[in-house]
CSV table of C-alpha atoms in Angstrom, one decimal:
chain,number,residue,atom,x,y,z
A,1011,GLN,CA,3.9,-35.8,23.5
A,1012,GLN,CA,5.7,-35.3,20.2
A,1013,GLN,CA,3.5,-37.0,17.7
A,1014,VAL,CA,5.6,-36.0,14.7
A,1015,LYS,CA,9.4,-36.2,15.0
A,1016,GLN,CA,11.5,-34.3,12.5
A,1017,SER,CA,15.2,-34.4,11.8
A,1018,PRO,CA,17.7,-32.9,11.4
A,1019,GLN,CA,17.2,-29.7,13.3
A,1020,SER,CA,19.5,-27.8,10.9
A,1021,LEU,CA,21.0,-28.6,7.5
A,1022,ILE,CA,23.6,-26.9,5.4
A,1023,VAL,CA,23.8,-27.9,1.7
A,1024,GLN,CA,25.9,-26.6,-1.2
A,1025,LYS,CA,24.1,-25.1,-4.1
A,1026,GLY,CA,23.1,-27.9,-6.5
A,1027,GLY,CA,23.1,-30.5,-3.8
A,1028,ILE,CA,20.2,-32.6,-2.5
A,1029,SER,CA,18.5,-31.6,0.8
A,1030,ILE,CA,16.8,-34.4,2.7
A,1031,ILE,CA,14.6,-33.9,5.8
A,1032,ASN,CA,12.9,-36.8,7.6
A,1033,CYS,CA,9.8,-37.2,9.7
A,1034,ALA,CA,8.3,-40.0,11.6
A,1035,TYR,CA,4.9,-40.4,13.3
A,1036,GLU,CA,3.0,-42.8,15.5
A,1037,ASN,CA,-0.7,-41.9,15.1
A,1038,THR,CA,-2.2,-44.2,12.5
A,1039,ALA,CA,-5.2,-41.8,12.3
A,1040,PHE,CA,-3.1,-39.3,10.4
A,1041,ASP,CA,-4.3,-39.3,6.8
A,1042,TYR,CA,-2.5,-36.4,5.1
A,1043,PHE,CA,1.1,-35.3,5.3
A,1044,PRO,CA,2.0,-31.8,4.2
A,1045,TRP,CA,5.3,-29.9,4.2
A,1046,TYR,CA,5.3,-26.2,5.0
A,1047,GLN,CA,8.0,-23.7,4.1
A,1048,GLN,CA,8.7,-20.7,6.2
A,1049,PHE,CA,10.9,-17.7,5.3
A,1050,PRO,CA,12.1,-15.3,8.0
A,1051,GLY,CA,9.4,-12.9,9.1
A,1052,LYS,CA,6.6,-14.8,7.3
A,1053,GLY,CA,4.1,-17.4,8.2
A,1054,PRO,CA,4.5,-21.0,7.1
A,1055,ALA,CA,3.1,-21.8,3.7
A,1056,LEU,CA,2.1,-25.1,2.2
A,1057,LEU,CA,4.9,-26.5,-0.1
A,1058,ILE,CA,3.8,-30.0,-1.0
A,1059,ALA,CA,1.6,-32.7,0.5
A,1060,ILE,CA,0.9,-36.4,0.1
A,1061,ARG,CA,-1.8,-38.9,1.1
A,1062,PRO,CA,-0.8,-42.3,2.5
A,1063,ASP,CA,-2.2,-44.2,-0.5
A,1064,VAL,CA,0.8,-43.2,-2.6
A,1065,SER,CA,4.5,-43.7,-1.9
A,1066,GLU,CA,5.9,-40.6,-3.7
A,1067,LYS,CA,4.8,-37.2,-4.9
A,1068,LYS,CA,6.9,-34.9,-7.0
A,1069,GLU,CA,6.4,-31.2,-7.8
A,1070,GLY,CA,9.3,-29.7,-9.6
A,1071,ARG,CA,12.5,-30.0,-7.5
A,1072,PHE,CA,10.5,-31.1,-4.4
A,1073,THR,CA,9.6,-34.7,-3.7
A,1074,ILE,CA,7.9,-36.4,-0.8
A,1075,SER,CA,8.7,-40.1,-0.2
A,1076,PHE,CA,6.2,-41.9,2.1
A,1077,ASN,CA,6.7,-45.2,3.8
A,1078,LYS,CA,3.4,-46.2,5.4
A,1079,SER,CA,4.6,-49.4,7.0
A,1080,ALA,CA,7.5,-47.6,8.7
A,1081,LYS,CA,5.4,-44.5,9.4
A,1082,GLN,CA,8.0,-42.3,8.0
A,1083,PHE,CA,8.1,-39.6,5.3
A,1084,SER,CA,10.7,-37.4,3.9
A,1085,LEU,CA,11.2,-34.3,1.8
A,1086,HIS,CA,13.9,-34.2,-0.9
A,1087,ILE,CA,14.9,-31.0,-2.5
A,1088,MET,CA,16.9,-31.6,-5.7
A,1089,ASP,CA,19.3,-29.1,-7.1
A,1090,SER,CA,19.0,-27.0,-3.9
A,1091,GLN,CA,19.2,-23.2,-4.4
A,1092,PRO,CA,20.1,-20.4,-2.1
A,1093,GLY,CA,16.5,-19.2,-2.4
A,1094,ASP,CA,15.4,-22.5,-0.8
A,1095,SER,CA,17.0,-21.4,2.5
A,1096,ALA,CA,14.1,-21.4,4.9
A,1097,THR,CA,12.7,-23.4,7.8
A,1098,TYR,CA,10.8,-26.5,6.7
A,1099,PHE,CA,8.1,-28.2,8.8
A,1100,CYS,CA,6.6,-31.6,8.2
A,1101,ALA,CA,3.0,-32.1,9.5
A,1102,ALA,CA,0.3,-34.7,9.8
A,1103,ALA,CA,-3.4,-34.2,9.7
A,1104,GLU,CA,-6.3,-36.1,11.2
A,1105,GLU,CA,-10.0,-35.7,11.1
A,1106,ARG,CA,-11.7,-35.1,14.4
A,1107,GLU,CA,-15.5,-35.7,14.7
A,1108,LEU,CA,-17.0,-33.1,17.0
A,1109,SER,CA,-20.4,-32.1,18.1
A,1110,SER,CA,-20.1,-29.0,15.9
A,1111,GLY,CA,-19.1,-31.0,12.9
A,1112,SER,CA,-15.8,-32.5,11.6
A,1113,ALA,CA,-12.6,-30.6,12.0
A,1114,ARG,CA,-9.1,-31.0,10.5
A,1115,GLN,CA,-6.2,-30.7,12.8
A,1116,LEU,CA,-2.5,-30.5,11.9
A,1117,THR,CA,0.4,-31.7,14.1
A,1118,PHE,CA,3.7,-30.1,13.2
A,1119,GLY,CA,7.2,-31.4,13.5
A,1120,SER,CA,9.8,-29.3,15.2
A,1121,GLY,CA,11.2,-27.8,12.0
A,1122,THR,CA,14.5,-27.9,10.0
A,1123,GLN,CA,16.4,-24.8,9.3
A,1124,LEU,CA,17.9,-25.3,5.8
A,1125,THR,CA,20.8,-23.2,4.5
A,1126,VAL,CA,21.9,-23.5,0.9
A,1127,LEU,CA,25.3,-22.1,0.3
A,1128,PRO,CA,25.9,-20.2,-2.9
B,874,ASP,CA,-8.6,-12.2,-1.0
B,875,ALA,CA,-6.0,-10.5,1.3
B,876,GLY,CA,-5.3,-13.7,3.1
B,877,VAL,CA,-5.2,-14.1,6.9
B,878,ILE,CA,-4.7,-10.7,8.5
B,879,GLN,CA,-3.1,-10.3,11.9
B,880,SER,CA,-2.6,-7.2,14.0
B,881,PRO,CA,-0.5,-5.8,15.3
B,882,ARG,CA,2.6,-7.2,13.5
B,883,HIS,CA,4.8,-6.2,16.4
B,884,GLU,CA,4.0,-5.7,20.0
B,885,VAL,CA,6.4,-4.7,22.8
B,886,THR,CA,4.9,-4.5,26.3
B,887,GLU,CA,6.0,-4.6,29.9
B,888,MET,CA,5.4,-7.5,32.2
B,889,GLY,CA,2.0,-7.5,33.8
B,890,GLN,CA,0.3,-5.6,31.0
B,891,GLU,CA,-2.6,-7.0,29.0
B,892,VAL,CA,-1.9,-8.0,25.4
B,893,THR,CA,-4.6,-8.5,22.7
B,894,LEU,CA,-3.7,-10.1,19.4
B,895,ARG,CA,-6.2,-10.0,16.6
B,896,CYS,CA,-6.9,-12.2,13.6
B,897,LYS,CA,-9.2,-12.0,10.6
B,898,PRO,CA,-9.4,-15.3,8.8
B,899,ILE,CA,-9.9,-15.7,5.1
B,900,SER,CA,-13.6,-15.2,4.2
B,901,GLY,CA,-15.5,-18.4,4.0
B,902,HIS,CA,-13.0,-20.4,6.1
B,903,ASN,CA,-14.7,-22.2,8.9
B,904,SER,CA,-11.8,-23.2,11.2
B,905,LEU,CA,-9.3,-20.9,12.9
B,906,PHE,CA,-6.1,-21.9,14.7
B,907,TRP,CA,-3.8,-19.9,17.0
B,908,TYR,CA,-0.2,-21.1,17.2
B,909,ARG,CA,2.8,-19.9,19.1
B,910,GLN,CA,6.3,-20.2,17.7
B,911,THR,CA,9.6,-20.1,19.7
B,912,MET,CA,13.0,-21.3,19.1
B,913,MET,CA,12.8,-23.7,22.0
B,914,ARG,CA,9.4,-25.2,21.4
B,915,GLY,CA,8.8,-24.8,17.7
B,916,LEU,CA,5.3,-24.3,16.4
B,917,GLU,CA,2.7,-25.1,19.1
B,918,LEU,CA,-1.1,-25.2,18.6
B,919,LEU,CA,-2.7,-23.1,21.3
B,920,ILE,CA,-6.4,-23.3,20.5
B,921,TYR,CA,-8.7,-23.8,17.5
B,922,PHE,CA,-12.2,-22.9,16.6
B,923,ASN,CA,-14.6,-24.7,14.3
B,924,ASN,CA,-17.6,-22.6,13.2
B,925,ASN,CA,-16.7,-20.0,15.8
B,926,VAL,CA,-16.8,-22.6,18.6
B,927,PRO,CA,-13.6,-23.4,20.6
B,928,ILE,CA,-12.9,-27.0,20.0
B,929,ASP,CA,-9.6,-27.8,21.7
B,930,ASP,CA,-7.8,-25.4,24.0
B,931,SER,CA,-5.5,-28.0,25.6
B,932,GLY,CA,-2.5,-26.1,24.2
B,933,MET,CA,-3.3,-22.9,26.0
B,934,PRO,CA,-0.4,-22.7,28.5
B,935,GLU,CA,-2.3,-21.3,31.4
B,936,ASP,CA,-5.3,-19.3,32.6
B,937,ARG,CA,-3.5,-16.1,31.6
B,938,PHE,CA,-4.3,-16.9,28.0
B,939,SER,CA,-7.8,-16.7,26.6
B,940,ALA,CA,-9.2,-16.7,23.1
B,941,LYS,CA,-12.5,-15.7,21.6
B,942,MET,CA,-14.2,-15.8,18.2
B,943,PRO,CA,-17.3,-13.7,18.4
B,944,ASN,CA,-18.0,-14.1,14.6
B,945,ALA,CA,-16.7,-15.9,11.6
B,946,SER,CA,-14.4,-13.0,10.6
B,947,PHE,CA,-12.7,-12.1,13.8
B,948,SER,CA,-10.8,-13.7,16.6
B,949,THR,CA,-8.7,-12.5,19.5
B,950,LEU,CA,-6.0,-14.0,21.7
B,951,LYS,CA,-5.5,-12.2,25.0
B,952,ILE,CA,-2.7,-12.6,27.6
B,953,GLN,CA,-3.4,-11.1,30.9
B,954,PRO,CA,-1.1,-10.5,32.7
B,955,SER,CA,1.8,-10.9,30.3
B,956,GLU,CA,5.1,-12.4,31.3
B,957,PRO,CA,8.6,-12.3,29.6
B,958,ARG,CA,8.3,-16.0,28.8
B,959,ASP,CA,5.3,-15.2,26.6
B,960,SER,CA,7.6,-13.6,24.1
B,961,ALA,CA,7.2,-15.4,20.9
B,962,VAL,CA,5.6,-15.1,17.4
B,963,TYR,CA,1.9,-15.8,17.4
B,964,PHE,CA,0.3,-17.1,14.2
B,965,CYS,CA,-3.3,-17.3,13.2
B,966,ALA,CA,-4.3,-19.8,10.5
B,967,SER,CA,-7.6,-20.7,8.9
B,968,ILE,CA,-8.9,-23.6,6.8
B,969,THR,CA,-11.8,-24.0,4.5
B,970,THR,CA,-14.3,-26.8,3.9
B,971,ASP,CA,-13.7,-26.5,0.1
B,972,PRO,CA,-12.6,-30.0,-0.8
B,973,HIS,CA,-9.9,-28.7,-3.1
B,974,TYR,CA,-8.1,-26.9,-0.2
B,975,TYR,CA,-9.6,-28.9,2.6
B,976,ASN,CA,-6.3,-29.8,4.3
B,977,GLU,CA,-4.4,-26.6,3.7
B,978,GLN,CA,-4.0,-24.2,6.6
B,979,PHE,CA,-3.4,-20.7,5.5
B,980,PHE,CA,-1.2,-18.8,7.9
B,981,GLY,CA,-1.2,-15.1,8.7
B,982,PRO,CA,2.1,-13.1,8.9
B,983,GLY,CA,2.3,-13.4,12.6
B,984,THR,CA,2.5,-11.1,15.6
B,985,ARG,CA,6.0,-10.8,17.2
B,986,LEU,CA,5.4,-10.2,20.9
B,987,THR,CA,8.1,-9.0,23.2
B,988,VAL,CA,7.3,-8.8,26.9
B,989,LEU,CA,10.0,-6.9,28.8
């Protein structure tokens, strides 16, 4: 069961253009929505994240837009650069109450391979 | 801190052999996750531990896979016997209870496994 659906699978953008990646979810227990960036040969690393009580978060050229009613969120990369070429994963987190204490679990989207042409 | 450490970085083995992947989480982190990444299936959660206790192993593909966390600073993922379809990059990640970083999973560099 794919709880977080991500699109597109791949994206090619010219330098200076805007890259947009979209994600949708169903589980209303999700309470935190991060985006991870992964370069070849490396592990994913947190890029930017948002909580559902705000509709937008901006950090430099990266912006998350969040629509709680539609259960959708997106990553916008402004003025895209060749160095942004990487795989981007959206994710959603939920708290699970366990006998051993609470635990945070992330569910990842399928990833978007972004290529920014020089 | 050196971050999450995984070893080996690359492993090539023959079908039927036992493979052991190792992970050292960031000191002080209390949850540890094992993921598998392939082109076809993306990033899949295999198992995760909370305070060294396995919490959810529903992602472990079959009985050939097993994971242990004998203490807070070490975990292993074992495949026995290995099969060509197990070829993938295996990531370990850890997370802290520090409220400032509470939601951020820190990933290791991964182990690229090739089963011939």
